Amino acid sequence: MSSSTQGVPGLPDLTHPTELIQFGTEVLKASLLLVFLIVALGVAIALMSFAFRRHQPEPAMFIGEWAVRYSQLLRGLQHLTLVLVLLVVGFFLCSTLSNRYHHWEQTKVAQVVQSVAGDKLEQIAPQVRYVTQEPTTYTTQVNGKIVKVNDTQQVNRFLPLAGSQIQVKLDQNTDVRGRSAVYRVDYGADYKFVNRLKNINNFFFEAPPPNGYSLLSNYKIERDRTRLEPTNPGDYGFPFRLQPGEETTFRVTYQAQGGPRWVYSTADQLLSNFRLTAIANFAPVDFASGIVPNEIKTDRRSTQFTWVFNDNVSVKNPFGVFTNTNPIQNTGIIPRLLLLAPAIFLWWILLLYLSLPMSLKNVAIAGSIFFACLLTLTYLARFMNAELAWTIISLVLLILTWGLGSTRSASLAAIICTIAGAILPILGLLVPFSGLTLSGAGLLSAVWLAVRHWYGWYGLQPEDFKK
């Protein structure tokens, strides 16, 4: 299984049976240990109370106070246990959703990559080769003596092209599976050559076909409108004769099919009077290798890129065009939010406990609503903007949070806690200005608690505590 399918490495995923069984086993062990400690503490207090009840009044009173505190501890422990249960279950829910969303994002990226995957079509600039005899010197052994021999050898040399006028038309289709883009190339180029040598008139015009093609048809080389035939099958070196000081023109044409990228490589040659026009009859498209064209023309159906160098040019990176894909932005934001969601939930519940009375029923309902909102956000963010989705969900959350208060004052306190403790922190993790938004949420929470408890500007009435 690929890493993208597994999700974020190291995070628990409750959709995996092995991890689900392991999680249930750990929860059962922790629950049994907690129950054992509570029962043992209660039995110890009961035994001590029974032992000191008749004969020692002062220790009995002390044990009685412990019993009262133990009962209070049990009531508080119920709330703590419920919050911990919600926190643990919420963590595993959020980690599972984070894994799922990470998998969705990676699948989307893989689909975009596959749509433009494939070998590039690379056309290499042709060369004019000639063979010359050059003197060489080597040593050999004759009758036990080292002898120096002067000889000649054949050496391949190359001459630059005097002009290159290239026009290529690109059309884009999809492969048989309908996933990857495929280029159809209609190539035509005129090359001018001038023999500036004095004593050589035999040359080879070497014009190889493009690299990376899956289909090549109508490959044709013409010299002054006369078609040239290769001397050997598969050899794209065409012999010709040209007297010193004369010039000739070659035309190269073909139709090819290949991957979604076409480039023209100079092969480290110094090209003179170079002009390349690439017409892409599809969109979106952009020029390759960072060599900015001299002219770009765009209409509704095509985009034309033109590179012109009137003197000479040699580049390391090839000219060319490629299919441009829309950038995949904001990846990893939802998984990060889901991983931090349990901490946000804990802060929100703490604000609620410090601001208004909370019963076990209200805590359970509030926790369920919070994680249900995150579940809804996770799936809505796949189809719409995450900030807009959370804005809609926030309105629903505020309407439901109003029911936490038994009076209007208590309901307003719950609304303020929800805005400061839940809505703004989650929004801060979605927008680019996360630090500023989270700082504002933290400041609002601190100001609200100070106003509520220190200055008494927003004190709840006794009827607000009746549940």
Coordinates of C-alpha atoms in Angstrom, one line a residue:
M1 CA 0.0 0.0 0.0
S2 CA 1.3 3.4 -1.0
S3 CA 2.1 6.1 1.6
S4 CA -0.6 8.3 0.1
T5 CA -3.2 5.6 0.7
Q6 CA -2.1 5.1 4.3
G7 CA -2.5 8.7 5.1
V8 CA -0.3 10.6 7.5
P9 CA 2.3 8.2 8.9
G10 CA 2.0 7.5 12.7
L11 CA -1.5 8.8 13.1
P12 CA -4.2 6.3 14.4
D13 CA -7.0 5.5 12.0
L14 CA -10.1 3.9 13.3
T15 CA -11.0 2.7 9.9
H16 CA -8.2 0.2 10.2
P17 CA -9.4 -2.9 12.1
T18 CA -6.1 -3.6 13.8
E19 CA -5.8 -0.1 15.2
L20 CA -9.5 -0.1 16.3
I21 CA -9.0 -3.3 18.3
Q22 CA -5.8 -1.9 19.8
F23 CA -7.6 1.3 20.8
G24 CA -10.5 -0.6 22.4
T25 CA -8.0 -2.8 24.4
E26 CA -6.2 0.3 25.7
V27 CA -9.4 2.1 26.7
L28 CA -10.7 -1.0 28.5
K29 CA -7.4 -1.3 30.5
A30 CA -7.5 2.4 31.4
S31 CA -11.2 2.2 32.4
L32 CA -10.6 -0.8 34.7
L33 CA -7.7 0.9 36.4
L34 CA -9.7 4.0 37.0
V35 CA -12.6 2.1 38.4
F36 CA -10.4 0.1 40.6
L37 CA -8.7 3.2 42.1
I38 CA -12.1 4.9 42.8
V39 CA -13.5 1.8 44.4
A40 CA -10.4 1.2 46.5
L41 CA -10.4 4.8 47.7
G42 CA -14.1 4.6 48.6
V43 CA -13.6 1.3 50.5
A44 CA -10.7 2.7 52.4
I45 CA -12.7 5.7 53.5
A46 CA -15.6 3.5 54.5
L47 CA -13.5 1.2 56.6
M48 CA -11.7 4.0 58.4
S49 CA -15.1 5.7 59.1
F50 CA -16.5 2.5 60.5
A51 CA -13.4 1.9 62.7
F52 CA -13.3 5.4 64.3
R53 CA -17.0 6.1 64.5
R54 CA -17.6 4.9 68.1
H55 CA -14.5 5.4 70.2
Q56 CA -12.6 8.4 68.7
P57 CA -14.9 11.3 67.8
E58 CA -12.1 13.6 66.4
P59 CA -10.8 11.1 63.9
A60 CA -14.4 10.2 63.0
M61 CA -15.1 13.9 62.2
F62 CA -11.9 14.0 60.1
I63 CA -13.0 10.9 58.3
G64 CA -16.4 12.4 57.8
E65 CA -14.9 15.4 56.1
W66 CA -13.0 13.1 53.8
A67 CA -16.2 11.3 53.0
V68 CA -17.9 14.5 52.1
R69 CA -14.9 15.5 49.9
Y70 CA -14.9 12.0 48.4
S71 CA -18.5 12.5 47.3
Q72 CA -17.7 15.9 45.9
L73 CA -14.7 14.2 44.1
L74 CA -17.0 11.6 42.6
R75 CA -19.3 14.3 41.3
G76 CA -16.4 16.2 39.8
L77 CA -15.0 13.0 38.5
Q78 CA -18.1 12.4 36.5
H79 CA -17.5 15.7 34.6
L80 CA -13.8 14.9 34.2
T81 CA -14.4 11.4 33.0
L82 CA -17.0 12.7 30.4
V83 CA -14.6 15.4 29.2
L84 CA -11.8 12.9 28.9
V85 CA -14.0 10.4 27.0
L86 CA -15.1 13.1 24.6
L87 CA -11.5 14.3 24.2
V88 CA -10.1 10.8 23.5
V89 CA -13.0 9.8 21.2
G90 CA -12.7 13.2 19.4
F91 CA -8.9 12.8 19.0
F92 CA -9.3 9.4 17.3
L93 CA -12.2 10.8 15.2
C94 CA -10.1 13.8 14.1
S95 CA -7.0 11.7 13.4
T96 CA -9.1 9.4 11.2
L97 CA -10.6 12.3 9.4
S98 CA -7.1 13.8 9.0
N99 CA -5.8 10.6 7.4
R100 CA -8.8 10.5 5.1
Y101 CA -8.4 14.1 4.0
H102 CA -4.7 13.7 3.5
H103 CA -5.4 10.7 1.3
W104 CA -7.9 12.8 -0.7
E105 CA -5.4 15.6 -1.2
Q106 CA -2.7 13.2 -2.3
T107 CA -5.0 11.4 -4.7
K108 CA -6.0 14.8 -6.2
V109 CA -2.3 15.7 -6.6
A110 CA -1.6 12.3 -8.2
Q111 CA -4.4 12.8 -10.7
V112 CA -3.1 16.2 -11.7
V113 CA 0.4 14.8 -12.0
Q114 CA -0.8 11.9 -14.1
S115 CA -2.7 14.2 -16.4
V116 CA 0.6 15.8 -17.5
A117 CA 2.9 12.8 -17.0
G118 CA 4.8 11.2 -19.8
D119 CA 8.1 11.5 -21.7
K120 CA 8.7 14.9 -23.3
L121 CA 9.0 15.4 -27.0
E122 CA 12.5 16.8 -27.5
Q123 CA 13.6 18.0 -30.9
I124 CA 17.4 18.4 -31.2
A125 CA 18.8 21.0 -33.6
P126 CA 20.3 19.4 -36.7
Q127 CA 24.0 19.5 -37.5
V128 CA 26.1 19.6 -40.6
R129 CA 29.0 17.2 -40.4
Y130 CA 32.0 16.7 -42.6
V131 CA 35.0 14.3 -42.5
T132 CA 38.5 15.6 -42.7
Q133 CA 42.0 14.1 -42.7
E134 CA 44.1 15.4 -39.9
P135 CA 47.7 14.4 -39.1
T136 CA 48.4 12.3 -36.1
T137 CA 51.5 11.0 -34.4
Y138 CA 51.8 7.8 -32.4
T139 CA 54.6 5.5 -31.3
T140 CA 55.0 1.8 -31.9
Q141 CA 57.6 -0.9 -31.3
V142 CA 59.5 -2.3 -34.3
N143 CA 62.2 -4.9 -33.7
G144 CA 62.4 -4.0 -30.1
K145 CA 62.8 -0.3 -30.8
I146 CA 60.3 2.5 -30.1
V147 CA 59.4 4.1 -33.4
K148 CA 57.5 7.4 -33.9
V149 CA 55.0 7.2 -36.8
N150 CA 53.4 10.2 -38.5
D151 CA 50.0 9.3 -40.0
T152 CA 46.6 10.8 -40.9
Q153 CA 43.2 10.0 -39.4
Q154 CA 39.6 10.8 -40.3
V155 CA 38.0 13.2 -37.9
N156 CA 34.4 14.3 -37.8
R157 CA 33.9 18.1 -37.6
F158 CA 30.7 20.2 -37.5
L159 CA 29.7 23.5 -39.1
P160 CA 27.1 25.8 -37.7
L161 CA 23.8 26.5 -39.4
A162 CA 23.4 29.9 -41.0
G163 CA 19.7 30.2 -40.3
S164 CA 16.9 28.4 -38.5
Q165 CA 13.2 29.2 -39.2
I166 CA 11.0 26.7 -37.2
Q167 CA 7.3 26.5 -36.8
V168 CA 5.6 23.9 -34.8
K169 CA 1.8 23.4 -34.2
L170 CA 0.7 21.5 -31.0
D171 CA -2.7 20.0 -30.4
Q172 CA -3.6 18.2 -27.1
N173 CA -5.7 15.1 -26.7
T174 CA -6.0 12.5 -24.0
D175 CA -4.8 8.9 -24.1
V176 CA -7.0 5.9 -24.5
R177 CA -7.7 5.8 -20.7
G178 CA -8.7 9.4 -20.7
R179 CA -6.2 10.3 -17.9
S180 CA -3.0 11.7 -19.4
A181 CA -2.6 14.4 -22.0
V182 CA -1.0 13.6 -25.4
Y183 CA 0.6 16.0 -27.8
R184 CA 0.1 15.9 -31.5
V185 CA 2.9 17.8 -33.2
D186 CA 3.0 19.2 -36.7
Y187 CA 6.7 20.2 -37.2
G188 CA 8.2 22.2 -40.1
A189 CA 11.6 23.9 -40.2
D190 CA 13.8 25.5 -42.8
Y191 CA 17.6 25.5 -42.2
K192 CA 20.1 27.4 -44.3
F193 CA 23.7 26.3 -44.6
V194 CA 26.7 28.1 -46.2
N195 CA 29.9 26.3 -47.0
R196 CA 32.6 28.6 -45.7
L197 CA 35.4 26.0 -46.2
K198 CA 37.8 26.2 -49.1
N199 CA 38.7 22.6 -49.9
I200 CA 35.7 20.5 -48.7
N201 CA 32.5 20.0 -50.5
N202 CA 31.1 16.7 -49.0
F203 CA 28.8 17.0 -46.0
F204 CA 26.2 15.1 -44.0
F205 CA 23.0 16.8 -42.9
E206 CA 22.1 15.1 -39.6
A207 CA 18.5 15.7 -38.5
P208 CA 17.4 13.1 -36.0
P209 CA 13.7 12.7 -35.2
P210 CA 12.4 13.9 -31.8
N211 CA 13.1 11.9 -28.7
G212 CA 10.3 10.5 -26.6
Y213 CA 7.7 10.1 -29.4
S214 CA 5.2 7.2 -29.4
L215 CA 4.2 7.8 -33.0
L216 CA 6.2 9.4 -35.9
S217 CA 4.8 9.8 -39.4
N218 CA 5.6 11.6 -42.6
Y219 CA 9.2 12.3 -41.6
K220 CA 10.8 14.0 -44.6
I221 CA 14.0 15.9 -45.4
E222 CA 14.1 18.1 -48.5
R223 CA 17.0 20.0 -50.0
D224 CA 15.9 22.8 -52.3
R225 CA 12.6 21.0 -52.7
T226 CA 14.2 17.7 -53.5
R227 CA 13.6 14.9 -51.1
L228 CA 16.7 13.2 -49.6
E229 CA 16.8 9.5 -48.8
P230 CA 18.9 8.0 -46.0
T231 CA 21.8 5.7 -47.1
N232 CA 21.2 3.3 -44.2
P233 CA 17.9 2.3 -42.4
G234 CA 17.6 4.1 -39.1
D235 CA 20.5 6.5 -40.1
Y236 CA 19.3 10.1 -40.2
G237 CA 22.5 11.5 -41.7
F238 CA 21.8 12.6 -45.3
P239 CA 24.9 13.1 -47.6
F240 CA 25.1 16.1 -49.9
R241 CA 27.6 18.1 -51.9
L242 CA 28.1 21.9 -51.7
Q243 CA 30.8 23.9 -53.3
P244 CA 32.8 26.4 -51.2
G245 CA 31.0 29.7 -50.8
E246 CA 27.6 28.3 -51.9
E247 CA 24.5 28.0 -49.7
T248 CA 21.6 25.6 -49.6
T249 CA 18.4 25.2 -47.7
F250 CA 17.0 22.1 -46.0
R251 CA 13.4 21.6 -44.9
V252 CA 12.4 19.1 -42.1
T253 CA 8.8 18.1 -41.7
Y254 CA 7.0 15.4 -39.7
Q255 CA 4.0 14.6 -37.5
A256 CA 4.6 13.1 -34.1
Q257 CA 2.7 12.1 -31.0
G258 CA 4.1 12.0 -27.4
G259 CA 4.0 13.3 -23.9
P260 CA 2.5 16.7 -22.8
R261 CA 5.7 18.7 -23.3
W262 CA 7.6 19.8 -26.4
V263 CA 11.0 21.3 -26.3
Y264 CA 13.7 22.3 -28.8
S265 CA 17.3 21.8 -27.8
T266 CA 20.2 23.5 -29.3
A267 CA 22.6 20.7 -28.2
D268 CA 25.2 23.3 -27.1
Q269 CA 25.4 24.7 -30.7
L270 CA 25.8 28.3 -31.6
L271 CA 22.8 29.0 -33.8
S272 CA 22.6 32.0 -36.1
N273 CA 19.5 33.8 -37.3
F274 CA 17.2 31.7 -35.1
R275 CA 13.4 32.0 -35.1
L276 CA 11.1 29.5 -33.4
T277 CA 7.3 29.8 -33.4
A278 CA 5.3 27.4 -31.3
I279 CA 1.5 27.5 -31.7
A280 CA -0.4 25.7 -29.0
N281 CA -4.1 25.1 -29.8
F282 CA -5.1 24.4 -26.3
A283 CA -5.1 25.9 -22.8
P284 CA -3.7 26.4 -20.3
V285 CA -0.2 26.4 -21.7
D286 CA 3.1 28.1 -20.8
F287 CA 6.6 28.4 -22.1
A288 CA 9.2 26.0 -20.7
S289 CA 12.7 26.3 -19.1
G290 CA 12.3 29.9 -18.1
I291 CA 13.5 31.3 -21.5
V292 CA 11.0 34.1 -22.0
P293 CA 9.7 34.4 -25.6
N294 CA 10.1 37.6 -27.5
E295 CA 6.4 37.6 -28.3
I296 CA 3.3 35.9 -26.9
K297 CA 0.0 36.1 -28.7
T298 CA -3.2 34.7 -27.2
D299 CA -6.6 34.3 -28.6
R300 CA -9.6 32.2 -27.7
R301 CA -8.3 29.0 -29.3
S302 CA -4.5 29.2 -29.3
T303 CA -1.4 30.7 -27.8
Q304 CA 1.6 31.6 -30.0
F305 CA 5.1 31.8 -28.5
T306 CA 7.9 33.3 -30.6
W307 CA 11.6 33.3 -29.9
V308 CA 13.8 35.5 -32.2
F309 CA 17.6 35.9 -32.2
N310 CA 18.9 37.7 -35.2
D311 CA 22.6 37.3 -34.5
N312 CA 23.3 34.0 -32.7
V313 CA 22.2 32.1 -29.6
S314 CA 23.2 29.1 -27.5
V315 CA 21.2 28.0 -24.4
K316 CA 21.7 25.3 -21.9
N317 CA 18.0 24.7 -21.3
P318 CA 15.8 24.0 -24.3
F319 CA 13.1 26.2 -25.7
G320 CA 9.6 24.8 -25.6
V321 CA 6.0 24.8 -24.2
F322 CA 4.1 22.6 -21.8
T323 CA 0.6 22.1 -20.5
N324 CA 0.2 24.3 -17.5
T325 CA -2.0 23.0 -14.6
N326 CA -3.8 25.0 -12.1
P327 CA -1.8 25.1 -8.8
I328 CA -3.1 23.0 -6.0
Q329 CA -3.1 25.4 -3.1
N330 CA -3.9 25.2 0.6
T331 CA -2.9 21.5 1.0
G332 CA -2.4 20.3 4.5
I333 CA -4.6 22.9 6.2
I334 CA -7.5 20.7 7.0
P335 CA -5.4 17.8 8.4
R336 CA -3.5 20.3 10.6
L337 CA -6.8 21.8 11.8
L338 CA -8.2 18.3 12.6
L339 CA -5.1 17.4 14.6
L340 CA -5.4 20.5 16.7
A341 CA -9.1 20.3 17.1
P342 CA -9.1 18.3 20.4
A343 CA -7.0 21.1 22.0
I344 CA -9.5 23.7 20.7
F345 CA -12.4 21.6 22.1
L346 CA -10.7 21.4 25.5
W347 CA -10.2 25.2 25.6
W348 CA -13.8 25.8 24.6
I349 CA -15.2 23.4 27.3
L350 CA -12.9 25.1 29.9
L351 CA -14.3 28.5 28.9
L352 CA -17.9 27.2 29.3
Y353 CA -17.1 25.7 32.7
L354 CA -15.6 29.0 33.9
S355 CA -18.5 31.0 32.5
L356 CA -21.8 29.2 33.2
P357 CA -23.1 26.1 34.9
M358 CA -22.7 23.0 32.9
S359 CA -24.5 19.7 33.5
L360 CA -23.3 16.3 32.2
K361 CA -26.1 16.4 29.6
N362 CA -25.0 19.8 28.3
V363 CA -21.3 18.8 28.1
A364 CA -22.2 15.6 26.2
I365 CA -24.4 17.5 23.8
A366 CA -21.9 20.4 23.3
G367 CA -19.1 17.9 22.6
S368 CA -21.2 16.0 20.1
I369 CA -22.1 19.2 18.3
F370 CA -18.5 20.4 18.2
F371 CA -17.1 17.2 16.6
A372 CA -20.1 16.9 14.3
C373 CA -19.3 20.4 13.0
L374 CA -15.7 19.3 12.3
L375 CA -17.0 16.2 10.5
T376 CA -19.2 18.4 8.3
L377 CA -16.4 20.8 7.7
T378 CA -14.1 18.0 6.6
Y379 CA -16.5 16.8 3.9
L380 CA -17.7 20.2 2.8
A381 CA -14.1 21.4 2.3
R382 CA -13.7 18.9 -0.5
F383 CA -16.3 20.6 -2.6
M384 CA -16.2 24.3 -1.5
N385 CA -14.0 26.9 0.0
A386 CA -13.2 25.9 3.6
E387 CA -13.6 29.4 5.0
L388 CA -17.0 29.8 3.5
A389 CA -18.0 26.3 4.8
W390 CA -16.9 27.1 8.3
T391 CA -18.8 30.4 8.2
I392 CA -22.0 28.6 7.5
I393 CA -21.3 25.9 10.1
S394 CA -20.4 28.6 12.7
L395 CA -23.9 30.1 12.3
V396 CA -25.5 26.7 13.0
L397 CA -23.1 26.2 16.0
L398 CA -24.0 29.6 17.5
I399 CA -27.7 28.9 17.1
L400 CA -27.3 25.5 18.9
T401 CA -25.0 27.0 21.6
W402 CA -27.8 29.5 22.5
G403 CA -29.6 26.5 24.2
L404 CA -26.8 26.0 26.7
G405 CA -28.1 28.9 28.8
S406 CA -31.3 28.8 30.8
T407 CA -31.6 32.5 30.6
R408 CA -30.7 35.2 28.1
S409 CA -27.6 36.2 30.1
A410 CA -26.4 32.6 30.3
S411 CA -27.0 32.1 26.6
L412 CA -25.1 35.3 25.7
A413 CA -22.2 34.0 27.9
A414 CA -22.3 30.7 26.0
I415 CA -22.2 32.6 22.6
I416 CA -19.2 34.6 23.7
C417 CA -17.4 31.5 24.9
T418 CA -18.2 29.7 21.6
I419 CA -16.9 32.6 19.5
A420 CA -13.7 33.0 21.5
G421 CA -13.0 29.4 22.2
A422 CA -14.2 27.5 19.1
I423 CA -15.2 29.6 16.1
L424 CA -12.2 32.1 16.0
P425 CA -9.5 29.4 16.7
I426 CA -10.7 27.1 13.9
L427 CA -11.1 30.1 11.5
G428 CA -7.6 31.1 12.5
L429 CA -6.2 27.7 11.3
L430 CA -8.0 28.1 8.0
V431 CA -7.0 31.6 7.0
P432 CA -3.5 32.8 6.0
F433 CA -3.3 35.1 9.1
S434 CA -3.4 32.3 11.6
G435 CA -1.2 33.9 14.2
L436 CA -3.2 37.2 14.2
T437 CA -6.5 35.4 14.4
L438 CA -5.5 33.0 17.2
S439 CA -4.0 35.9 19.1
G440 CA -7.3 37.8 18.8
A441 CA -9.2 34.7 20.0
G442 CA -6.9 34.2 23.0
L443 CA -7.2 37.9 24.0
L444 CA -11.0 37.8 23.7
S445 CA -11.1 34.7 25.9
A446 CA -8.8 36.4 28.6
V447 CA -10.8 39.6 28.5
W448 CA -14.1 37.8 28.8
L449 CA -12.9 35.8 31.9
A450 CA -11.5 38.9 33.5
V451 CA -14.8 40.8 33.0
R452 CA -16.8 37.8 34.1
H453 CA -14.9 37.0 37.4
W454 CA -12.7 40.0 38.4
Y455 CA -14.8 43.1 37.6
G456 CA -18.3 41.7 37.8
W457 CA -19.4 43.6 34.7
Y458 CA -21.3 40.6 33.4
G459 CA -22.3 38.6 36.5
L460 CA -24.9 35.9 36.2
Q461 CA -28.0 36.0 38.4
P462 CA -29.0 33.1 40.7
E463 CA -31.7 32.0 38.3
D464 CA -29.0 31.5 35.6
F465 CA -27.7 28.6 37.7
K466 CA -30.9 26.6 37.7
K467 CA -30.7 23.7 35.4

